[in-house]
mmCIF file of N, CA, C and O in Angstrom:
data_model
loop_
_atom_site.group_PDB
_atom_site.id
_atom_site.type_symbol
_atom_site.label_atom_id
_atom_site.label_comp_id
_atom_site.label_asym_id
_atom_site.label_seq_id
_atom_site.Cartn_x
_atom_site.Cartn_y
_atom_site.Cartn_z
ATOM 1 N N UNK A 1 18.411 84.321 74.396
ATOM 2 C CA UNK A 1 19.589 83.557 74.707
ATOM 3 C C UNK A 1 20.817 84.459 74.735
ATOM 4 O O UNK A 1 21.771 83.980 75.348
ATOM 5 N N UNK A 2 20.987 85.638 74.211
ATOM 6 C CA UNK A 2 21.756 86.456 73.810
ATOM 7 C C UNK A 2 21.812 87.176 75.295
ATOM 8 O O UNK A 2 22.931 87.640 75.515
ATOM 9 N N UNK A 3 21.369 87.270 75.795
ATOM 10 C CA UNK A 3 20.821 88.564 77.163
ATOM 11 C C UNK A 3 21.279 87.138 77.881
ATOM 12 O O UNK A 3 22.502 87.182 78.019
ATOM 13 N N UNK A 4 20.888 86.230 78.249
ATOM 14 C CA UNK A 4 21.966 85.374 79.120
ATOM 15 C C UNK A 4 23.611 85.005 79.085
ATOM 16 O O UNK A 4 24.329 84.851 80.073
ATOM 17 N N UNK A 5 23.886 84.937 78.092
ATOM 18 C CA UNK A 5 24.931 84.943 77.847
ATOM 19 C C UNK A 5 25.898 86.398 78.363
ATOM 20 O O UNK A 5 26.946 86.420 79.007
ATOM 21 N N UNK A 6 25.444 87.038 78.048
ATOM 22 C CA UNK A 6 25.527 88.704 78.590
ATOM 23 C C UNK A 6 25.689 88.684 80.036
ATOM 24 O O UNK A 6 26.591 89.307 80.597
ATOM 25 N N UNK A 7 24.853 87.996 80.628
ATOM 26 C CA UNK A 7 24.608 88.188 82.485
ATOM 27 C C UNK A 7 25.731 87.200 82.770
ATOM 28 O O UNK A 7 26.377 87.190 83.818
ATOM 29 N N UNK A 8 25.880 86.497 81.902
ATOM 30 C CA UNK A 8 26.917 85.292 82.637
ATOM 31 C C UNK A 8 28.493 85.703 82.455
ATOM 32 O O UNK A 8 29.481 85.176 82.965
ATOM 33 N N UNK A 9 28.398 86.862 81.525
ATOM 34 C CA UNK A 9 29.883 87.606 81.286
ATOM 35 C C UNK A 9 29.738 88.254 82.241
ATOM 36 O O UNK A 9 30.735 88.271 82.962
ATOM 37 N N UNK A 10 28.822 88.876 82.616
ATOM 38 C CA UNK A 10 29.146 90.131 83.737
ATOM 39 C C UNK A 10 29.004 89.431 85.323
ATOM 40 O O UNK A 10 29.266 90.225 86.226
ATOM 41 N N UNK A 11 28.804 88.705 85.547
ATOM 42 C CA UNK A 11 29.424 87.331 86.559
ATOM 43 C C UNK A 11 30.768 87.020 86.691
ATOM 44 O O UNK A 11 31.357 87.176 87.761
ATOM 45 N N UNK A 12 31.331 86.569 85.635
ATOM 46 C CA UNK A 12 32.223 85.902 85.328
ATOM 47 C C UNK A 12 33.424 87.445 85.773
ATOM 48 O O UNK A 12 34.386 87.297 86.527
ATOM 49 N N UNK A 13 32.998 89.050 84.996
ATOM 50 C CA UNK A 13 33.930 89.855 85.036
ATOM 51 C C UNK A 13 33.889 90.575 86.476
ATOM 52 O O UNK A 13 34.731 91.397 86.838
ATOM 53 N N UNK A 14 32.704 90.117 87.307
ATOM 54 C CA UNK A 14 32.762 90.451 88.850
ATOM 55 C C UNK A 14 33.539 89.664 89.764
ATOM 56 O O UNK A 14 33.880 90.006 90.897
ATOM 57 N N UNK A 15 33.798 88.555 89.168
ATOM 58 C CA UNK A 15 34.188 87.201 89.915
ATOM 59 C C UNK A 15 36.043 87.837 89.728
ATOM 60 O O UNK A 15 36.750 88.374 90.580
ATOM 61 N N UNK A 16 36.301 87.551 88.526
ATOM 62 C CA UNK A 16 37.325 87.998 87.796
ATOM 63 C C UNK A 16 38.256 89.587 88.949
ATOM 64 O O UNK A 16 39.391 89.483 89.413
ATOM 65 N N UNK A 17 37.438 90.717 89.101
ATOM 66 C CA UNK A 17 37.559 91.833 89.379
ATOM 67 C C UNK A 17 38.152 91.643 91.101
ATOM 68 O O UNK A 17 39.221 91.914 91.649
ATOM 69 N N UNK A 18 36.881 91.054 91.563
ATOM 70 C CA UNK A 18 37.384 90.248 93.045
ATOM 71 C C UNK A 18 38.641 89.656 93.553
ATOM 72 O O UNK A 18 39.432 89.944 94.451
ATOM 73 N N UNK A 19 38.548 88.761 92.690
ATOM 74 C CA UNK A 19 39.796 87.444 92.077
ATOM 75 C C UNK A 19 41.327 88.885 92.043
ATOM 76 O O UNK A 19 42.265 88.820 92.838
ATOM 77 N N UNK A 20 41.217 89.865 91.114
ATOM 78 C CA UNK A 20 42.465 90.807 91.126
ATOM 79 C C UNK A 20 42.519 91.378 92.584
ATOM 80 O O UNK A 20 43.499 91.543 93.310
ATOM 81 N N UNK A 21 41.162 91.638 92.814
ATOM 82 C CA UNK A 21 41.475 93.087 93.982
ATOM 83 C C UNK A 21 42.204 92.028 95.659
ATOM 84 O O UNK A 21 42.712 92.635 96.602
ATOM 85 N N UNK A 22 42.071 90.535 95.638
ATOM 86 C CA UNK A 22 42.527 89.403 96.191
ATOM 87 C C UNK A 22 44.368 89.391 95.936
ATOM 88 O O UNK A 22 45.373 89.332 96.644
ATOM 89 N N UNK A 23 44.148 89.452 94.991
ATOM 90 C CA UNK A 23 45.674 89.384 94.749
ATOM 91 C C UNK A 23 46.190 90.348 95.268
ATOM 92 O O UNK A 23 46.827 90.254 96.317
ATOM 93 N N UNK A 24 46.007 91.490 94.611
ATOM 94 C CA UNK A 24 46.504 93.239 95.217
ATOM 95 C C UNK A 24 46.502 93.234 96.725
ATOM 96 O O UNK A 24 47.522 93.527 97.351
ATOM 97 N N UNK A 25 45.663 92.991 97.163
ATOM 98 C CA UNK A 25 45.765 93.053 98.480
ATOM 99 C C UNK A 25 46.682 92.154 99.426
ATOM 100 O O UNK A 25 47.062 92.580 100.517
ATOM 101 N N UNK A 26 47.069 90.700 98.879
ATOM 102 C CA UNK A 26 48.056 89.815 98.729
ATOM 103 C C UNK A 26 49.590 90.956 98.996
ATOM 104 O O UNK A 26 50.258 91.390 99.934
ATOM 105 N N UNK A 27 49.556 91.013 97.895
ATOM 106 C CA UNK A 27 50.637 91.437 97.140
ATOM 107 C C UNK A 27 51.383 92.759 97.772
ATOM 108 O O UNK A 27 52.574 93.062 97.705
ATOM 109 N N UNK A 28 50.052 93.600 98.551
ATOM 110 C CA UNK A 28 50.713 94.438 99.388
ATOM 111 C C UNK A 28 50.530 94.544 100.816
ATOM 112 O O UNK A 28 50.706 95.508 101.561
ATOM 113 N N UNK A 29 49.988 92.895 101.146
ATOM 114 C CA UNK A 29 50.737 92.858 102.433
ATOM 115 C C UNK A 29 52.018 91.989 102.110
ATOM 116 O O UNK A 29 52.680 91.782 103.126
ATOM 117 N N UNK A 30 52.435 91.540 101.192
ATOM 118 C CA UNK A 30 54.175 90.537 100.927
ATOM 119 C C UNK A 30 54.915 91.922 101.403
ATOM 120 O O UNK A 30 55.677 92.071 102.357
ATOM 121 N N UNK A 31 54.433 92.943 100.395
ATOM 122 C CA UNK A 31 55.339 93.946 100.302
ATOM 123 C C UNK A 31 55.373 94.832 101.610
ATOM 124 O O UNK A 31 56.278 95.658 101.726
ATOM 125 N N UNK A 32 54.443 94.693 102.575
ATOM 126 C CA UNK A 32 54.457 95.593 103.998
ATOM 127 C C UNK A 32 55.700 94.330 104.631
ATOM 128 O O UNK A 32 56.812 94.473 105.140
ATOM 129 N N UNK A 33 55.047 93.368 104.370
ATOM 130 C CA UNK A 33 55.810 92.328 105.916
ATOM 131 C C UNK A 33 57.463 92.387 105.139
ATOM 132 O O UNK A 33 58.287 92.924 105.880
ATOM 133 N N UNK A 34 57.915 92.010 104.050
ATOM 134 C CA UNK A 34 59.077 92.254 103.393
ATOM 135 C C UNK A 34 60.012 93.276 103.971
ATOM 136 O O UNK A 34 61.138 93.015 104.392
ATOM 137 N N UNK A 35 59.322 94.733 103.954
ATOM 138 C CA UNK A 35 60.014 95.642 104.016
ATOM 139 C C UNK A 35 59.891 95.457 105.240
ATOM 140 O O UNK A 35 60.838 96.162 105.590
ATOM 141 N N UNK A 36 59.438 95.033 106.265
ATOM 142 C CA UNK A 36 59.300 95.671 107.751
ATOM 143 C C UNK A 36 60.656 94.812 108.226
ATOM 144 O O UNK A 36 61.600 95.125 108.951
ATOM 145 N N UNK A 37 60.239 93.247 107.287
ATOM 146 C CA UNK A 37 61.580 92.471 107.969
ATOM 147 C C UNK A 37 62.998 93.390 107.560
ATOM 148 O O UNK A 37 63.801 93.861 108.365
ATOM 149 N N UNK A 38 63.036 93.480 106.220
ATOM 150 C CA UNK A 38 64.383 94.064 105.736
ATOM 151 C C UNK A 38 64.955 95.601 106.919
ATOM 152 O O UNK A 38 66.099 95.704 107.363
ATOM 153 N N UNK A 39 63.915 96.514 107.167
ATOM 154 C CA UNK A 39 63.086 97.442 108.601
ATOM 155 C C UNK A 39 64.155 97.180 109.719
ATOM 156 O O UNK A 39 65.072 97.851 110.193
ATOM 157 N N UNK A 40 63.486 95.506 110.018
ATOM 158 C CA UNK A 40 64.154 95.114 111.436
ATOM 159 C C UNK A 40 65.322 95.066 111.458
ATOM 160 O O UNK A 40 66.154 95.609 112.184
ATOM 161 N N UNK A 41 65.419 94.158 110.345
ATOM 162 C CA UNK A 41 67.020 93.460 110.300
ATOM 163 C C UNK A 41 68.025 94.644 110.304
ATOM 164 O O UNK A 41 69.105 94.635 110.894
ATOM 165 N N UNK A 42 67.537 95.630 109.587
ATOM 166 C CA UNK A 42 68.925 97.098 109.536
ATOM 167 C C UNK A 42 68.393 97.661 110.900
ATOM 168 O O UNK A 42 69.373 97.147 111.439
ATOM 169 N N UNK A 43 67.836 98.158 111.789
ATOM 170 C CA UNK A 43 67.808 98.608 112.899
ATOM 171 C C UNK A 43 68.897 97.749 113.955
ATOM 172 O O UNK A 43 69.702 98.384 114.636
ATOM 173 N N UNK A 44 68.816 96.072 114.014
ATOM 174 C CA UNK A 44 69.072 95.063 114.697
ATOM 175 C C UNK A 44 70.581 95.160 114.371
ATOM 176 O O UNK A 44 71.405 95.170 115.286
ATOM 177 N N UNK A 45 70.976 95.236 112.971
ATOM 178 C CA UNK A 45 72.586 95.270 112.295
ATOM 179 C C UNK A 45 72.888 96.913 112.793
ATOM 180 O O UNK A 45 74.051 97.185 113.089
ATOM 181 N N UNK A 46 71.979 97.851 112.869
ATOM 182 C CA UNK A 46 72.870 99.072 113.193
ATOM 183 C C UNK A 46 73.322 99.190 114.950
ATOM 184 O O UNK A 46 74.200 99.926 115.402
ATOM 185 N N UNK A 47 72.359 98.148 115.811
ATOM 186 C CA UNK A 47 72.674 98.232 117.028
ATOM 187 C C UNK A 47 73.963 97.065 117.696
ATOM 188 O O UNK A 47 74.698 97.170 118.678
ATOM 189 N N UNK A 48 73.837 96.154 116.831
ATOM 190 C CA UNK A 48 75.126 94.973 116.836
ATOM 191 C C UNK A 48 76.453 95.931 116.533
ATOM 192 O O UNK A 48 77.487 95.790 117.185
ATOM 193 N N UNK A 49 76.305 97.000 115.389
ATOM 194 C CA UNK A 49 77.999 97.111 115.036
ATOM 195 C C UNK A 49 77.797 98.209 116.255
ATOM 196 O O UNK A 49 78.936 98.632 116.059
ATOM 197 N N UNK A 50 77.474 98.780 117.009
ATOM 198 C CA UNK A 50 77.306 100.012 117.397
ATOM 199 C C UNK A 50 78.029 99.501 119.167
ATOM 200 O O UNK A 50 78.593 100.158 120.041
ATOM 201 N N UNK A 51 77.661 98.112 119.059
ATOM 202 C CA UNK A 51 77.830 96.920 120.559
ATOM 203 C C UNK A 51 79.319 96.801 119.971
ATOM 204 O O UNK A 51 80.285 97.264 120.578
ATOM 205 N N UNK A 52 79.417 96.172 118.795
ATOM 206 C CA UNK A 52 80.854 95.475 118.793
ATOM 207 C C UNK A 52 82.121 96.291 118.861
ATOM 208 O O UNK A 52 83.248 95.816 119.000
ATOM 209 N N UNK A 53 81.733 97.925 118.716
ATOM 210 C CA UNK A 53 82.319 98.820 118.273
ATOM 211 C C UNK A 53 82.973 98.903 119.543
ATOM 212 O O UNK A 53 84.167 98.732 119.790
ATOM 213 N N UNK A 54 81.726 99.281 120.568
ATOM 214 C CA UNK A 54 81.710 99.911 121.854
ATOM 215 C C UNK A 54 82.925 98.507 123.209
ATOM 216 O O UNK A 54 83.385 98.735 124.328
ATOM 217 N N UNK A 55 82.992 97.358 122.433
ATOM 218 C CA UNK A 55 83.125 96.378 122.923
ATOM 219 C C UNK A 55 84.437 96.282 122.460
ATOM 220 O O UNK A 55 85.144 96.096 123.450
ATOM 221 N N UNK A 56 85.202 96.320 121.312
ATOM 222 C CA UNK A 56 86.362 96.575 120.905
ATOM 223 C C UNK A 56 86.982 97.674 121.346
ATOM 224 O O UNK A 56 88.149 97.378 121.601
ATOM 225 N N UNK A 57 86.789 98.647 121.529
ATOM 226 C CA UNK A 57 87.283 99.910 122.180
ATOM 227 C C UNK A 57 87.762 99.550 123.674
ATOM 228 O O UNK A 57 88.904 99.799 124.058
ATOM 229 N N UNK A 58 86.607 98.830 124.627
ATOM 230 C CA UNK A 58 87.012 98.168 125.601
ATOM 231 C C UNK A 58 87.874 97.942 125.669
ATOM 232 O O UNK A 58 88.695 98.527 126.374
ATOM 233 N N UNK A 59 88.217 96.368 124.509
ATOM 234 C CA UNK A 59 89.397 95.379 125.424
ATOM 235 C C UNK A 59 90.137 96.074 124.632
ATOM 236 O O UNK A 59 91.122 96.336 125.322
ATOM 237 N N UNK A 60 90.320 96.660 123.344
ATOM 238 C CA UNK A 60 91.440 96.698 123.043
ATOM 239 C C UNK A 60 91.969 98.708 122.717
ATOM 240 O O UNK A 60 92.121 99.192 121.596
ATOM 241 N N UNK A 61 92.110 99.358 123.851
ATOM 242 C CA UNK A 61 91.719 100.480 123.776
ATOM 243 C C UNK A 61 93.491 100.955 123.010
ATOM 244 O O UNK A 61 94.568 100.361 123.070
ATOM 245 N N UNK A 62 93.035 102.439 122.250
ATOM 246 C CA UNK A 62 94.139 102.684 121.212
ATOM 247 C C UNK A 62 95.242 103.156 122.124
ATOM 248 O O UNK A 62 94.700 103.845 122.988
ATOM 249 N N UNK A 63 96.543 103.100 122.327
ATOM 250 C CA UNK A 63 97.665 103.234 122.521
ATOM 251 C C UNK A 63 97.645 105.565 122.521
ATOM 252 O O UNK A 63 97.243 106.235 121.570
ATOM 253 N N UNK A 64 97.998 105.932 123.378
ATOM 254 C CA UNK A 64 98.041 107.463 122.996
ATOM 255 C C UNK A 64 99.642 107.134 122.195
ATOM 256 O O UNK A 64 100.523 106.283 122.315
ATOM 257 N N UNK A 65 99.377 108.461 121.262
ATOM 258 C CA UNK A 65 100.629 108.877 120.536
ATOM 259 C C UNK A 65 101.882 109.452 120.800
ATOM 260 O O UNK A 65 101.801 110.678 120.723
ATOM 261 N N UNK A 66 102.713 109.161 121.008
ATOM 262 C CA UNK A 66 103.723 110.309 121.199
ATOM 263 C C UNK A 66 104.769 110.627 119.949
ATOM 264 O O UNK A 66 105.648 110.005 119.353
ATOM 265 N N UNK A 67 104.209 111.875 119.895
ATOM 266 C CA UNK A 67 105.137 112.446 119.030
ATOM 267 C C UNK A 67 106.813 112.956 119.556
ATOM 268 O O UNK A 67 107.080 113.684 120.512
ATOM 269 N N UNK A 68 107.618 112.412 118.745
ATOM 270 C CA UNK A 68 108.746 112.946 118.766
ATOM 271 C C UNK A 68 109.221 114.024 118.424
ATOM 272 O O UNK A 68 109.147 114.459 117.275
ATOM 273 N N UNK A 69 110.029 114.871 119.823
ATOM 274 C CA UNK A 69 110.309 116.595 118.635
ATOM 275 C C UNK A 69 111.720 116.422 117.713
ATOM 276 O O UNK A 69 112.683 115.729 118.039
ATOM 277 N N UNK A 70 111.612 117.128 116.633
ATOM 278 C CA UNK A 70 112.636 117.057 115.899
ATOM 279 C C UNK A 70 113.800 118.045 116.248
ATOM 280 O O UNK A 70 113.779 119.174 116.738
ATOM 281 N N UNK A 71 115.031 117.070 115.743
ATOM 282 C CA UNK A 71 115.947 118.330 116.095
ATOM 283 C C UNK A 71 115.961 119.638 115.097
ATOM 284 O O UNK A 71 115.704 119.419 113.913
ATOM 285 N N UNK A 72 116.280 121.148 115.556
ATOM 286 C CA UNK A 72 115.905 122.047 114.753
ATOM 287 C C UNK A 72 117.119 121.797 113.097
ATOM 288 O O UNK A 72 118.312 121.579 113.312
ATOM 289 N N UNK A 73 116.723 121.852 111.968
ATOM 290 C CA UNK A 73 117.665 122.083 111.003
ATOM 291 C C UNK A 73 118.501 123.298 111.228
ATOM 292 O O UNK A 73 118.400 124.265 111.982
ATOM 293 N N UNK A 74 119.656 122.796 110.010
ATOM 294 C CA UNK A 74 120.536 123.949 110.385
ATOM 295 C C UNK A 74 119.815 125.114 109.252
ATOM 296 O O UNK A 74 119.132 124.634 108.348
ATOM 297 N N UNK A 75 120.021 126.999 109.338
ATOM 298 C CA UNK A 75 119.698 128.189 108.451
ATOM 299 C C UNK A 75 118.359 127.732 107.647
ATOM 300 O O UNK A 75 118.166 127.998 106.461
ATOM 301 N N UNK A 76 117.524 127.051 108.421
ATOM 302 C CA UNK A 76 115.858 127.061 107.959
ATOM 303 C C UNK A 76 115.391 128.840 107.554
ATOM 304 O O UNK A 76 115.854 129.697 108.306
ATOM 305 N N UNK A 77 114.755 129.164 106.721
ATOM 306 C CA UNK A 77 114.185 130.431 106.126
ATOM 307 C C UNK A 77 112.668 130.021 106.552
ATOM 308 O O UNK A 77 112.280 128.865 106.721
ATOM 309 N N UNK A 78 111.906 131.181 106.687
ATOM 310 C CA UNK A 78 110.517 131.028 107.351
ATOM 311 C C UNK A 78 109.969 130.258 106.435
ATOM 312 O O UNK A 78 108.897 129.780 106.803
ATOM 313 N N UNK A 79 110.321 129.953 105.339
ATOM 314 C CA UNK A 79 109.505 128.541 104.563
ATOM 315 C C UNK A 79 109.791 127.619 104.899
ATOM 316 O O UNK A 79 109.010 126.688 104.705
ATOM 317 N N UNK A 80 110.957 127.389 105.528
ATOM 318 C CA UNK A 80 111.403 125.810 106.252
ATOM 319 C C UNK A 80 112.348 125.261 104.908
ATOM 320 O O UNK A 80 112.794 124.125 105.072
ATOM 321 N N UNK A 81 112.626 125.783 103.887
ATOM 322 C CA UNK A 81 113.969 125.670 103.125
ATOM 323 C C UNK A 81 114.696 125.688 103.262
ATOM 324 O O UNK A 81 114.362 126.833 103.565
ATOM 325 N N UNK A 82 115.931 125.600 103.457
ATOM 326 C CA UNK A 82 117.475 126.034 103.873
ATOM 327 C C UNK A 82 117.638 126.821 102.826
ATOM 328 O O UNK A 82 116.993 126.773 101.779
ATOM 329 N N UNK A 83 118.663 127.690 103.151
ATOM 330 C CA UNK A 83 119.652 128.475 102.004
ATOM 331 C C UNK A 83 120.048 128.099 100.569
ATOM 332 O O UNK A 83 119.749 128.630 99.499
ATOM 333 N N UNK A 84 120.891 126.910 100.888
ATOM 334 C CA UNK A 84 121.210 126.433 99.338
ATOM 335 C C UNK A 84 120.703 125.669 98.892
ATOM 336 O O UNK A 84 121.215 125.083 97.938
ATOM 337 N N UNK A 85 119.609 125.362 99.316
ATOM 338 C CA UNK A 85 118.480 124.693 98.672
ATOM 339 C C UNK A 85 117.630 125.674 97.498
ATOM 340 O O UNK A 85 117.097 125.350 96.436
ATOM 341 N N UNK A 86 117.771 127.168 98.269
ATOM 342 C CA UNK A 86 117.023 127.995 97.746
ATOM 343 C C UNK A 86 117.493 128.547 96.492
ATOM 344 O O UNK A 86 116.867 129.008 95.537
ATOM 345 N N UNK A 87 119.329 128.329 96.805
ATOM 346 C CA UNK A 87 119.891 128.998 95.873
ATOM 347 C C UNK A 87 119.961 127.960 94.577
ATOM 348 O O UNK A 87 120.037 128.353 93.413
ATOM 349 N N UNK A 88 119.926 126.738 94.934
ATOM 350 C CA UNK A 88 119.974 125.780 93.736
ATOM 351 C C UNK A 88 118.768 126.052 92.903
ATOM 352 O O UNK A 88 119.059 126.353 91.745
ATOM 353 N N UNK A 89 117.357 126.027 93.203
ATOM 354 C CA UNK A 89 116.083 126.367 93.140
ATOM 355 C C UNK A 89 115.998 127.302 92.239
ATOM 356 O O UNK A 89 115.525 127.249 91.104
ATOM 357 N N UNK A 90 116.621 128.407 92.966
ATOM 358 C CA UNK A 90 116.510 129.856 92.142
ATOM 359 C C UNK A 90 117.447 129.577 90.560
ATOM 360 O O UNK A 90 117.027 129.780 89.421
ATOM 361 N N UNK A 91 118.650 129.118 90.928
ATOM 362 C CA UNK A 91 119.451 128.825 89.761
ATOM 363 C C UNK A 91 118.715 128.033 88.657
ATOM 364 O O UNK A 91 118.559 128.413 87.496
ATOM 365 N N UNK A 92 118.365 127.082 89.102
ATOM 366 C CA UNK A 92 117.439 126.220 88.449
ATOM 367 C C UNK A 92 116.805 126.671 86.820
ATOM 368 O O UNK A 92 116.932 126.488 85.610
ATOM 369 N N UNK A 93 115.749 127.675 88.302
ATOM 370 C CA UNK A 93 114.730 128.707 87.479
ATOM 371 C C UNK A 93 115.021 129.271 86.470
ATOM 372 O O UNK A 93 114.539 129.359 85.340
ATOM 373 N N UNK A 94 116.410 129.897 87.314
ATOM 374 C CA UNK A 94 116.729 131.052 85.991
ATOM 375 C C UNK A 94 117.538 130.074 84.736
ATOM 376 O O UNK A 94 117.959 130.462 83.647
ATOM 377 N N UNK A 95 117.567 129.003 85.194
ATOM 378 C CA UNK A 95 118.666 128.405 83.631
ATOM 379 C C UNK A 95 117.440 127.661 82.686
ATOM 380 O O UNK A 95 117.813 127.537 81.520
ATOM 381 N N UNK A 96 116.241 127.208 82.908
ATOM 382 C CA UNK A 96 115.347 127.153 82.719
ATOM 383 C C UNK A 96 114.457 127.945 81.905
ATOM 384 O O UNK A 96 113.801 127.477 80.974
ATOM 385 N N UNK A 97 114.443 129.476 82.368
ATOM 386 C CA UNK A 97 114.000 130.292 81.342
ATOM 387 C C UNK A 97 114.972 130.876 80.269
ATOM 388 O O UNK A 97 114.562 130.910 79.109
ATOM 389 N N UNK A 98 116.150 131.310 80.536
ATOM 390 C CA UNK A 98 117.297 131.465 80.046
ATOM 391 C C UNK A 98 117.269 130.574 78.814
ATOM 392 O O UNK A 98 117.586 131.126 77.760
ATOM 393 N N UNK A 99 116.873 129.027 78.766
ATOM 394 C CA UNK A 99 117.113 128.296 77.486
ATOM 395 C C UNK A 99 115.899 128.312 76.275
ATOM 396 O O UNK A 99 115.994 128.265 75.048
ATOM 397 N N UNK A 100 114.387 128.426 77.440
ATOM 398 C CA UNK A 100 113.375 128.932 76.752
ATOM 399 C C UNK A 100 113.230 129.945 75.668
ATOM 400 O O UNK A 100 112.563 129.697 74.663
ATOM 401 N N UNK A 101 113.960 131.300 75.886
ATOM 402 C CA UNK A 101 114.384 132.353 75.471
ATOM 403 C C UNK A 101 114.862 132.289 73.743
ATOM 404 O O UNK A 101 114.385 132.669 72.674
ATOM 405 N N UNK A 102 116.204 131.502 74.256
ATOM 406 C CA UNK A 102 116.873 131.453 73.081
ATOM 407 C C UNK A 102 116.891 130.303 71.604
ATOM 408 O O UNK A 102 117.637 130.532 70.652
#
């Protein structure tokens, strides 16, 4: 009686084994068709903005720029400073370290 009981477990753990390898196989076709949709849908969304882009540019195309020239400043130095700008600057500096000092 012991040895039947035995055969009817190892039934039961073939049945069982089947029963998983059913699922698994389930489980990774969810996961093929899932990803293929998620797949489509970003291919389908990268060719829509790529249309709406191309379609906005159309009707509403950008304006060219025009830059305005400036009038030249007056005693600009090749840094584009003026003079007593430079000299305030410099003064600055030196009253600056001058207080550090003492």
């Amino acid at each position: 009686m012991h040895l039947i009981t035995l055969d009817l477990y190892k039934q039961d753990e073939k049945k069982g084994i089947d029963a998983m390898n059913g699922l698994l196989e389930d489980g990774v076709g969810l996961m093929v068709l899932g990803m293929g949709f998620v797949f489509l849908f970003l291919v389908v969304l990268i060719f829509a903005t790529g249309y709406m882009s191309r379609l906005l540019n159309y009707l509403f195309p950008e304006a060219p720029i025009v830059v305005a020239s400036k009038p030249v400043s007056k005693n600009l130095s090749s840094s584009g400073v003026d003079a007593q700008m430079t000299a305030v600057i410099t003064a600055a500096v030196h009253q600056h370290r001058n207080s550090k000092k003492s």
